[in-house]
């Protein structure tokens, strides 16, 4: 792919990848999705890629708004949960296209969960970025398959009683050949991981823990975005650091890093 920018990763170069007329974003103040939006563009800028040779596919939900309408690129904004299916079709039609799916946990892991595991099983040459905020944000704060135990949502007012998926373990077990998890707090390793995922041949999956102060935080006594980022900092532990920890110590932690690479 031909580079279309001179200064890699700079704010200036990233600005050439966005549609200025759609800013400010529709995200609530403090939403992690704006940080993720910037991280994805920074990764692409670092790679020096031409957005004309990329396609971004998203379904429904707050995270689906990250590429569409913000990115100055071709975007497909499709039905709820079906982003991977549409992305598969686009990739089959034009294998030279770099196809990137961006969605939330409700979109990719619940309604689109079947597409996710089968894309991993087939090791399709796609990059999937899942902004996991543990809740359906746009549709009203319902429980998702990643909502932690005990968390209050619109549909679990007494606290979620169902065990959540570990998305990285799920997708890795299904056959994905690049799998990683970071949060919007861990911005530098996240950008490095996104670059690896984008250049990976095969199904690459990056889970990005992204705070939702509006639907998740307010219901769970964490209304301040800073508190949510602080919690991510405290709860996340790298796979390398976890090697030296006991099972009891790891139990309450969220592992971040590359699960398959
Ligand atoms: S509802 Fe949550 S995920 Fe959606 S924009 Fe607001 S803070 Fe972000």
Coordinates of C-alpha atoms in Angstrom, one line a residue, residues 17-172:
X17 CA -7.8 10.7 7.9
X18 CA -11.0 12.3 9.4
X19 CA -14.0 14.2 8.1
X20 CA -13.8 17.5 9.9
X21 CA -17.4 18.3 9.1
X22 CA -18.6 15.5 11.4
X23 CA -16.7 16.7 14.5
X24 CA -17.3 17.0 17.4
X25 CA -18.1 13.4 17.8
X26 CA -21.5 12.2 19.0
X27 CA -19.8 10.3 21.9
X28 CA -20.8 11.3 25.4
X29 CA -18.1 13.3 27.3
X30 CA -15.6 10.9 28.8
X31 CA -16.5 8.0 26.4
X32 CA -13.6 5.8 25.6
X33 CA -14.5 5.4 22.0
X34 CA -13.0 8.8 21.1
X35 CA -9.7 7.6 22.5
X36 CA -10.0 4.4 20.5
X37 CA -10.9 6.4 17.3
X38 CA -7.6 8.3 17.7
X39 CA -5.6 5.1 18.4
X40 CA -6.9 3.4 15.3
X41 CA -6.0 6.4 13.1
X42 CA -2.6 6.8 14.8
X43 CA -1.9 3.1 14.0
X44 CA -2.9 3.6 10.3
X45 CA -0.8 6.8 10.1
X46 CA 2.2 5.0 11.6
X47 CA 1.9 2.4 9.0
X48 CA 1.7 5.1 6.3
X49 CA -1.4 3.5 4.7
X50 CA -3.6 5.0 2.2
X51 CA -7.2 5.0 3.5
X52 CA -8.4 4.6 -0.1
X53 CA -7.1 1.0 0.1
X54 CA -9.1 0.2 3.2
X55 CA -12.7 -0.5 4.0
X56 CA -14.2 -0.1 7.5
X57 CA -17.3 -2.1 8.3
X58 CA -19.5 -1.5 11.4
X59 CA -22.9 -2.6 12.6
X60 CA -25.1 -0.8 15.1
X61 CA -24.1 0.8 18.4
X62 CA -21.9 3.6 19.7
X63 CA -18.7 1.9 18.6
X64 CA -20.1 1.5 15.1
X65 CA -19.8 5.3 14.9
X66 CA -16.1 5.2 15.3
X67 CA -15.4 4.7 11.5
X68 CA -18.7 5.9 10.2
X69 CA -19.0 8.8 9.6
X70 CA -15.7 10.0 11.1
X71 CA -13.1 8.3 8.9
X72 CA -12.3 9.8 5.5
X73 CA -12.5 6.4 3.9
X74 CA -15.0 3.9 2.5
X75 CA -17.3 2.7 5.3
X76 CA -20.1 0.3 5.4
X77 CA -22.6 0.9 8.2
X78 CA -24.7 -2.2 8.2
X79 CA -27.4 -4.0 10.3
X80 CA -26.9 -4.9 14.0
X81 CA -24.5 -7.8 14.5
X82 CA -23.8 -8.4 10.8
X83 CA -20.6 -6.4 10.3
X84 CA -18.4 -9.5 10.0
X85 CA -20.7 -11.0 7.4
X86 CA -20.7 -7.9 5.2
X87 CA -16.9 -7.6 5.7
X88 CA -16.5 -11.2 4.6
X89 CA -18.4 -10.5 1.4
X90 CA -16.4 -7.4 0.7
X91 CA -13.1 -9.2 1.2
X92 CA -14.1 -12.1 -1.1
X93 CA -15.1 -9.6 -3.8
X94 CA -11.8 -7.6 -3.5
X95 CA -9.1 -9.6 -1.7
X96 CA -6.7 -6.7 -2.1
X97 CA -8.8 -4.5 0.2
X98 CA -7.7 -4.2 3.8
X99 CA -11.0 -4.8 5.6
X100 CA -11.4 -3.7 9.2
X101 CA -14.5 -4.4 11.4
X102 CA -15.1 -2.1 14.3
X103 CA -18.0 -2.8 16.8
X104 CA -19.0 -3.1 20.4
X105 CA -19.4 -6.1 22.6
X106 CA -23.2 -6.2 22.1
X107 CA -22.8 -5.9 18.3
X108 CA -19.9 -8.3 17.7
X109 CA -20.2 -10.8 20.6
X110 CA -23.9 -11.0 21.2
X111 CA -26.0 -10.4 18.1
X112 CA -23.0 -11.0 15.9
X113 CA -21.4 -13.7 18.1
X114 CA -21.9 -16.5 15.6
X115 CA -20.2 -14.5 12.8
X116 CA -17.3 -13.7 15.2
X117 CA -16.5 -17.3 16.1
X118 CA -16.9 -18.6 12.5
X119 CA -14.7 -15.8 11.1
X120 CA -12.1 -16.9 13.7
X121 CA -12.6 -20.6 12.8
X122 CA -12.1 -19.8 9.1
X123 CA -9.2 -17.5 9.9
X124 CA -10.6 -15.0 7.5
X125 CA -8.2 -12.2 6.5
X126 CA -10.0 -9.5 8.4
X127 CA -9.1 -7.3 11.4
X128 CA -11.8 -7.0 14.0
X129 CA -11.6 -4.4 16.7
X130 CA -14.1 -4.8 19.5
X131 CA -14.7 -1.8 21.8
X132 CA -15.8 -3.6 24.9
X133 CA -17.7 -1.3 27.3
X134 CA -19.5 -4.2 29.0
X135 CA -23.0 -2.9 28.0
X136 CA -25.2 -1.9 25.2
X137 CA -24.6 1.8 25.2
X138 CA -26.7 3.3 22.3
X139 CA -29.7 1.0 22.8
X140 CA -30.3 1.8 26.4
X141 CA -27.8 0.1 28.7
X142 CA -28.8 -3.6 28.4
X143 CA -26.7 -6.5 29.6
X144 CA -24.3 -8.0 27.1
X145 CA -22.3 -11.3 27.0
X146 CA -19.3 -9.4 28.5
X147 CA -21.1 -7.7 31.4
X148 CA -19.2 -8.7 34.6
X149 CA -21.0 -10.6 37.3
X150 CA -23.0 -8.4 39.7
X151 CA -23.0 -5.3 37.4
X152 CA -26.2 -3.3 37.1
X153 CA -27.6 -2.7 33.7
X154 CA -31.1 -1.7 32.4
X155 CA -32.0 -5.4 32.1
X156 CA -30.2 -6.6 35.3
X157 CA -31.2 -3.9 37.8
X158 CA -30.3 -6.3 40.7
X159 CA -26.9 -7.1 39.1
X160 CA -25.9 -9.5 36.4
X161 CA -26.1 -13.1 37.4
X162 CA -24.6 -14.7 34.2
X163 CA -20.9 -15.3 33.8
X164 CA -19.4 -13.2 31.0
X165 CA -17.4 -14.4 28.0
X166 CA -13.7 -13.8 28.0
X167 CA -13.7 -12.6 24.4
X168 CA -10.0 -13.2 23.8
X169 CA -10.1 -16.7 25.0
X170 CA -13.2 -17.4 23.0
X171 CA -11.8 -16.1 19.7
X172 CA -8.4 -17.7 20.3

